[in-house]
Coordinates of C-alpha atoms and ligand atoms in Angstrom, one line a residue:
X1297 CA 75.9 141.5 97.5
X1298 CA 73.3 142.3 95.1
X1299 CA 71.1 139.2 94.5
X1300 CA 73.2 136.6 95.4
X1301 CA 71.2 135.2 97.7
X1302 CA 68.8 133.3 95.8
X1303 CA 71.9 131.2 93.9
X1304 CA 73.4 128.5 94.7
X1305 CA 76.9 127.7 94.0
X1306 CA 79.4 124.7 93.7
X1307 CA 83.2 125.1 94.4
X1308 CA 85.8 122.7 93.7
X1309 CA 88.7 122.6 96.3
X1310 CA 87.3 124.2 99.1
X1311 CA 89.2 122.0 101.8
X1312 CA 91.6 124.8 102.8
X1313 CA 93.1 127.6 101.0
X1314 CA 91.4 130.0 98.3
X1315 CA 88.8 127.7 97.5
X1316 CA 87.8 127.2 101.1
X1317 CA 87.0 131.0 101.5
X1318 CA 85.4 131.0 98.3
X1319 CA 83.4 129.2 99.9
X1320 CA 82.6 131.4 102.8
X1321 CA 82.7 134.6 101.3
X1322 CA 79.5 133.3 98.7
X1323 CA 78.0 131.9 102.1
X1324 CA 78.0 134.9 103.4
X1325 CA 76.8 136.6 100.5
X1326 CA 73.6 134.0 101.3
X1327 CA 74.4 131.4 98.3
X1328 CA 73.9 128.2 99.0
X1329 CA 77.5 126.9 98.6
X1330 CA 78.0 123.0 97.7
X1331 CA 81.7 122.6 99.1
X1332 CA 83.9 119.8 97.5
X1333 CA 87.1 118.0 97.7
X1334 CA 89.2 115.1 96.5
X1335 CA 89.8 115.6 100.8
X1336 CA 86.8 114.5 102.5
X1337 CA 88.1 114.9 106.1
X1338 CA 89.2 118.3 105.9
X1339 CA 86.3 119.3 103.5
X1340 CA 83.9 118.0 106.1
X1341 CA 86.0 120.0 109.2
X1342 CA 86.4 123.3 107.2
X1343 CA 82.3 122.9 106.3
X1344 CA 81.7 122.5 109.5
X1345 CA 83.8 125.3 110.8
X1346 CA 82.3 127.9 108.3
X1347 CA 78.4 126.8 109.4
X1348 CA 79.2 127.0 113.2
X1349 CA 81.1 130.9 112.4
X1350 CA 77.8 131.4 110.3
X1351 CA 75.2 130.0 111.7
X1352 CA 72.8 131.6 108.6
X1353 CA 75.1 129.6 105.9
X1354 CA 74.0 127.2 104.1
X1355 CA 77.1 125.1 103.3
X1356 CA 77.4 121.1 102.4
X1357 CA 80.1 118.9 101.7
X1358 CA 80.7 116.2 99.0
X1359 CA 83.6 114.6 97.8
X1360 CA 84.2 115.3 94.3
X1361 CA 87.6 114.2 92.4
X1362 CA 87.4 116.4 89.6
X1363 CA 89.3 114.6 87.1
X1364 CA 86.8 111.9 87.6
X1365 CA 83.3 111.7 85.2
X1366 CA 81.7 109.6 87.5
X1367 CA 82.3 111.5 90.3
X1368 CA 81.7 114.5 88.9
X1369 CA 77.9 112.9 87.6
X1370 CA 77.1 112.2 91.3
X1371 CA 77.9 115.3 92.6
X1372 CA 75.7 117.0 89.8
X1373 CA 72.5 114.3 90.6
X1374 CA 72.6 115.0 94.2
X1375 CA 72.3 118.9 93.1
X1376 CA 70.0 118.3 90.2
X1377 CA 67.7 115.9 92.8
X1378 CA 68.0 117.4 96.1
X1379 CA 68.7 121.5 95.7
X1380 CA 67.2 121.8 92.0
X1381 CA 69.4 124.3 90.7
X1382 CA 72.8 125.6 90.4
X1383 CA 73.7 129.3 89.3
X1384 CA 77.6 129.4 90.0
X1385 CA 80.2 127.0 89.3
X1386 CA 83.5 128.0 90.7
X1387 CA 86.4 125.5 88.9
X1388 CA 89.2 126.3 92.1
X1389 CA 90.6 122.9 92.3
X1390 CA 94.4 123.1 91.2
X1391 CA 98.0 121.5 91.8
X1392 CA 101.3 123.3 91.3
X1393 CA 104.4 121.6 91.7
X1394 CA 107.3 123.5 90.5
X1395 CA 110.4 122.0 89.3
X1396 CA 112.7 122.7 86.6
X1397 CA 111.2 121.6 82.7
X1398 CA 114.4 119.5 82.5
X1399 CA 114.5 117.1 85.4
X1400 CA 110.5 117.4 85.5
X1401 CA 108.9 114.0 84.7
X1402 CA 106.0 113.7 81.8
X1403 CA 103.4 112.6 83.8
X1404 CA 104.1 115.5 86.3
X1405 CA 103.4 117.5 83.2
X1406 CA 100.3 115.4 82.4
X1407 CA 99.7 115.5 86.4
X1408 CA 99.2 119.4 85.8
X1409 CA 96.9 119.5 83.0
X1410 CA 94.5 116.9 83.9
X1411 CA 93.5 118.5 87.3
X1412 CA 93.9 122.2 85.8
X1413 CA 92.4 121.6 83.0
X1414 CA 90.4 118.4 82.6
X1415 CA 89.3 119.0 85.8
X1416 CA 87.4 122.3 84.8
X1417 CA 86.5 120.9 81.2
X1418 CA 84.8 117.6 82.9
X1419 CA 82.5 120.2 85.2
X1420 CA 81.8 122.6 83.1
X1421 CA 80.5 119.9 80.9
X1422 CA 78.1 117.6 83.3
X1423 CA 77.2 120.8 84.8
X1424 CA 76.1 122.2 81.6
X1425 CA 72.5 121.4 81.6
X1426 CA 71.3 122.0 85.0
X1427 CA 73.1 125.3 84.8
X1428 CA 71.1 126.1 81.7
X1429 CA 68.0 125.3 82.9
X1430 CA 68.3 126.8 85.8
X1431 CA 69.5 130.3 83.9
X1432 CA 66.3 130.4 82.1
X1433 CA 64.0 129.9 84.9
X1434 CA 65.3 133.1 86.9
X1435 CA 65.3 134.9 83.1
X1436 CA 69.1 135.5 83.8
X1437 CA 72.7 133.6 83.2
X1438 CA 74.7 131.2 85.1
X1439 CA 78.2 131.6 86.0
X1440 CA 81.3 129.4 85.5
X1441 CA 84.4 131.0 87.4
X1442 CA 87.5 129.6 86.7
X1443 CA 90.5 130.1 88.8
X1444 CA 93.3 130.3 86.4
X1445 CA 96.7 132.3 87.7
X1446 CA 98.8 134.9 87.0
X1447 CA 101.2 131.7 85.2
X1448 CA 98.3 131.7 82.8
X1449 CA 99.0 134.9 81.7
X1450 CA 102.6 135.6 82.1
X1451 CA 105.5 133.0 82.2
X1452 CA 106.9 132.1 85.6
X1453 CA 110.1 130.8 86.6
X1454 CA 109.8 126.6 87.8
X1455 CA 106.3 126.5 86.2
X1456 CA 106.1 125.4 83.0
X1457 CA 103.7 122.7 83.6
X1458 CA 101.7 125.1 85.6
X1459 CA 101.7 127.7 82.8
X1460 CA 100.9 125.6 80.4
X1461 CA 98.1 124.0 82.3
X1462 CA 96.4 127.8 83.3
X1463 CA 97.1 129.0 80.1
X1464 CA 95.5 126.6 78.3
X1465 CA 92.4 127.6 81.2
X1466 CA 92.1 131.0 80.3
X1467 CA 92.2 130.0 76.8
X1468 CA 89.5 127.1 77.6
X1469 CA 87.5 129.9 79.5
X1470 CA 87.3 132.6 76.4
X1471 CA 86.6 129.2 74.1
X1472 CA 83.4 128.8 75.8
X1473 CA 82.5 132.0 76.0
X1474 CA 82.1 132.6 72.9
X1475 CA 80.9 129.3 72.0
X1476 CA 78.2 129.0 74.6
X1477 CA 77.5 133.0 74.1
X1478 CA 76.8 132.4 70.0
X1479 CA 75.3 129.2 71.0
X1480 CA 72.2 130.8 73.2
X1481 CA 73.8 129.2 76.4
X1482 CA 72.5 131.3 79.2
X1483 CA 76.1 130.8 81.0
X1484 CA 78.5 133.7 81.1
X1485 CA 82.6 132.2 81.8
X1486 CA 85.1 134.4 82.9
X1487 CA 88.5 133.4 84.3
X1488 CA 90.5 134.7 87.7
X1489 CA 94.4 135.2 87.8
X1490 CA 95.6 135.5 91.5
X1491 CA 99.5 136.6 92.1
X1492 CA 101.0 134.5 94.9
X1493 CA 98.6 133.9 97.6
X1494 CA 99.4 132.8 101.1
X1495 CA 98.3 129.2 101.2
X1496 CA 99.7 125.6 101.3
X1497 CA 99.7 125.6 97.3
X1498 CA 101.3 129.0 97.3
X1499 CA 103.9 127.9 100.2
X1500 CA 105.1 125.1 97.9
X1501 CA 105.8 127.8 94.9
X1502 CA 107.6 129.5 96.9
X1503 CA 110.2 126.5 98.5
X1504 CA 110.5 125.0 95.2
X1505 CA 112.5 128.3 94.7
X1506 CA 114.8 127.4 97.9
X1507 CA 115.4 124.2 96.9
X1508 CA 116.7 124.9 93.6
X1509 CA 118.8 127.4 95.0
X1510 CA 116.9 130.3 93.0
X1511 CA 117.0 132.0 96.7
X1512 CA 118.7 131.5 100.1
X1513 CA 115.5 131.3 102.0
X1514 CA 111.3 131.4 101.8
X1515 CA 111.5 134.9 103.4
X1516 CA 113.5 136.1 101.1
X1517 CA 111.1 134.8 98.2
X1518 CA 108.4 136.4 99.8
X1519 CA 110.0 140.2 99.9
X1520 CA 111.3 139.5 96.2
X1521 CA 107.1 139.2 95.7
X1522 CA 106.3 142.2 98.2
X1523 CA 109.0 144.2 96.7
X1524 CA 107.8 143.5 92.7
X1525 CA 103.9 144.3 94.0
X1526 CA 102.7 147.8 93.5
X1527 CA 100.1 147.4 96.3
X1528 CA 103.2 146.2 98.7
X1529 CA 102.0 142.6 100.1
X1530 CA 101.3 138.9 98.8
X1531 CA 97.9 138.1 98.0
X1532 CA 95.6 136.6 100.6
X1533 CA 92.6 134.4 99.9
X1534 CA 89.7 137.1 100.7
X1535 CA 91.3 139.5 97.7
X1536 CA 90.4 136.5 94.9
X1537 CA 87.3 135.5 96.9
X1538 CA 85.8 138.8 96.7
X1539 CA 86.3 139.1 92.5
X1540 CA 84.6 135.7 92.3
X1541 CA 82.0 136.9 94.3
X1542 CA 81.2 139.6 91.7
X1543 CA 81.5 137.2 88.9
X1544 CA 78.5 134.8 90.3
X1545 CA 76.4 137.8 91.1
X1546 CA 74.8 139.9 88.4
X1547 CA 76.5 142.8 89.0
X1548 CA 78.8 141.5 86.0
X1549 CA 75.9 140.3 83.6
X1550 CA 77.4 141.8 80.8
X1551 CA 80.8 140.4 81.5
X1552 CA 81.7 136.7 79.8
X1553 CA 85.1 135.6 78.5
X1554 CA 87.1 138.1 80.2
X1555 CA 90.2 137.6 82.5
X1556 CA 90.9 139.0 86.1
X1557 CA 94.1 139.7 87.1
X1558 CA 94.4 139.9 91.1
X1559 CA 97.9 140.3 92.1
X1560 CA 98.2 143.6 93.4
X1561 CA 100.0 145.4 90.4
X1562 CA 102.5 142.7 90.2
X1563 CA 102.3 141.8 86.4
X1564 CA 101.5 145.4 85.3
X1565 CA 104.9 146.3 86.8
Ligands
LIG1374 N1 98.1 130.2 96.1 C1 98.5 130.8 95.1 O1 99.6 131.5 95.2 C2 97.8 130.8 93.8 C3 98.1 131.7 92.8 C4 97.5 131.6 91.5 C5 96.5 130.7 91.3 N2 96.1 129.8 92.3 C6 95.1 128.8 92.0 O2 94.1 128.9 93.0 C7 93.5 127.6 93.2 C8 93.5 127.2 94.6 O3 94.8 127.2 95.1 P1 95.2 127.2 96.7 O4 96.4 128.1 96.8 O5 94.0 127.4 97.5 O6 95.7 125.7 96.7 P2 95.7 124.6 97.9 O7 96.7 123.6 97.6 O8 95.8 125.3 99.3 O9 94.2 124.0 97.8 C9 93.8 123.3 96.7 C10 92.7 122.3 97.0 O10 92.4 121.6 95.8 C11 92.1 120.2 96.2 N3 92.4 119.3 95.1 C12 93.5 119.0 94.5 N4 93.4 118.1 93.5 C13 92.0 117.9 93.5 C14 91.2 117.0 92.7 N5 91.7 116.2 91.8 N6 89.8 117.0 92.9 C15 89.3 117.9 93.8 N7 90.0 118.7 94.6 C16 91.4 118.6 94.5 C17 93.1 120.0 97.4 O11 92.7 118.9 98.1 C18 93.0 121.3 98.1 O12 92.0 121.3 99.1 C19 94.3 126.6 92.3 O13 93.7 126.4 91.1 C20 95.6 127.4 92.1 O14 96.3 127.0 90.9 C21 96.8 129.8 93.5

């Protein structure tokens, strides 16, 4: 995709699920991709997997908890030291765990928004800088991506610690648009909303629903989804890959504090 292949790019999450195809899909685009994951095994075997089906891409791992400072100020000195500069910063890195408000305990709550939303804060701010700098030397902007959810948009049933958390991403997302846009920051933030996608995280969602007895089985949650979805299916990770793809390239330089739904049709329904 247009110009992408002088970037490079740092995704949080990218063990497994959407964040892991992030991954591949800028890798393929020819970013340089800096994969990370509180999950260092599986980080390091799903790296590995994507260089050996690639052998052009230029993936690495590193461990990166993103709740943690400290971690996230190593992973940003080995990229400031060794690579020299970073163009994209996808925040991908989430947790749902969906339970009834009522029986749901306060530090789940807490739980939510300090991985959602810390989480993304914490990197956007150590990242700041080198992002910056690295902007004005190609004469151009950086871009944060931050995968928020359809629950950051709409409310959703079992998820009021999720909601809360993504909206208060989105909300985080058009905040620093505007600040860093009035400010002379040369980083452009946008935010990504995917429906139900087919991954561990997703899976979860949709038991939480069995268990509570909201439905007899996960098959039958997943219909309920196919049958409320214009476009007829669930989403899978190569539909939210390909929008974030389009937000770190320049294809969308004019485009900063805006929201992308990806969810097949099923909130406009
Ligand atoms: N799957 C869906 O249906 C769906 C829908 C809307 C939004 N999303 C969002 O997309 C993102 C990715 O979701 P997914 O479905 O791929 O989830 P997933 O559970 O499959 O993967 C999440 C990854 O994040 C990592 N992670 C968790 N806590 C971390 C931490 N503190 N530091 C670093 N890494 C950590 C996990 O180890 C895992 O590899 C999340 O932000 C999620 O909220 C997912």
């Amino acid at each position: 995709m247009h110009d992408l292949k002088n970037k490079t790019a740092i995704v949080t999450g990218a063990a497994r699920g959407i964040g892991l195809e992030i991954a591949r899909t800028l890798a393929e685009y020819g970013v340089s991709v800096v994969a990370t994951d509180v999950d260092e095994e599986k980080l390091t075997k799903s790296v590995q997997d994507i260089n050996t089906g690639q052998p052009s891409s230029s993936v690495v791992s590193r461990h990166l908890d993103v709740t943690c400072e400290e971690s996230w100020q190593k992973l940003i000195g080995f990229v400031d030291q060794e690579i020299g500069d970073l163009n994209i910063l996808v925040n991908n890195a989430g947790i749902m765990k969906s339970q009834p408000f009522m029986s749901m305990s306060i530090e789940d709550f807490r739980n939510a928004y300090t991985i959602n939303v810390e989480g993304a804060a914490i990197g956007i701010r150590t990242a700041f800088e080198v992002m910056n700098r690295s902007a004005e030397k190609s004469n151009g902007y950086g871009s944060i991506v931050n995968i928020s959810s359809i629950y950051g948009v709409v409310g959703g049933n079992l998820n009021a610690a999720y909601c809360a958390s993504k909206g208060a991403l989105t909300l985080l997302t058009k905040a620093l648009a505007v600040e860093f846009g009035h400010g002379g920051a040369k980083l452009r933030v946008n935010s990504v909303h995917p429906g139900g996608v087919d991954t561990e995280l997703g899976r979860g969602g949709m038991s939480a629903f069995v268990e509570t007895g909201a439905a007899p089985n996960v098959e039958a949650v997943e219909s309920m989804i196919e049958m409320s979805t214009p476009l007829g299916r669930m989403g899978r990770t190569d539909d939210i890959a390909g929008v974030v793809a389009f937000l770190g390239s320049d294809l969308s330089k004019f485009i900063t504090g805006a929201e992308f739904v990806v969810d097949g049709g099923f909130t406009a329904a």
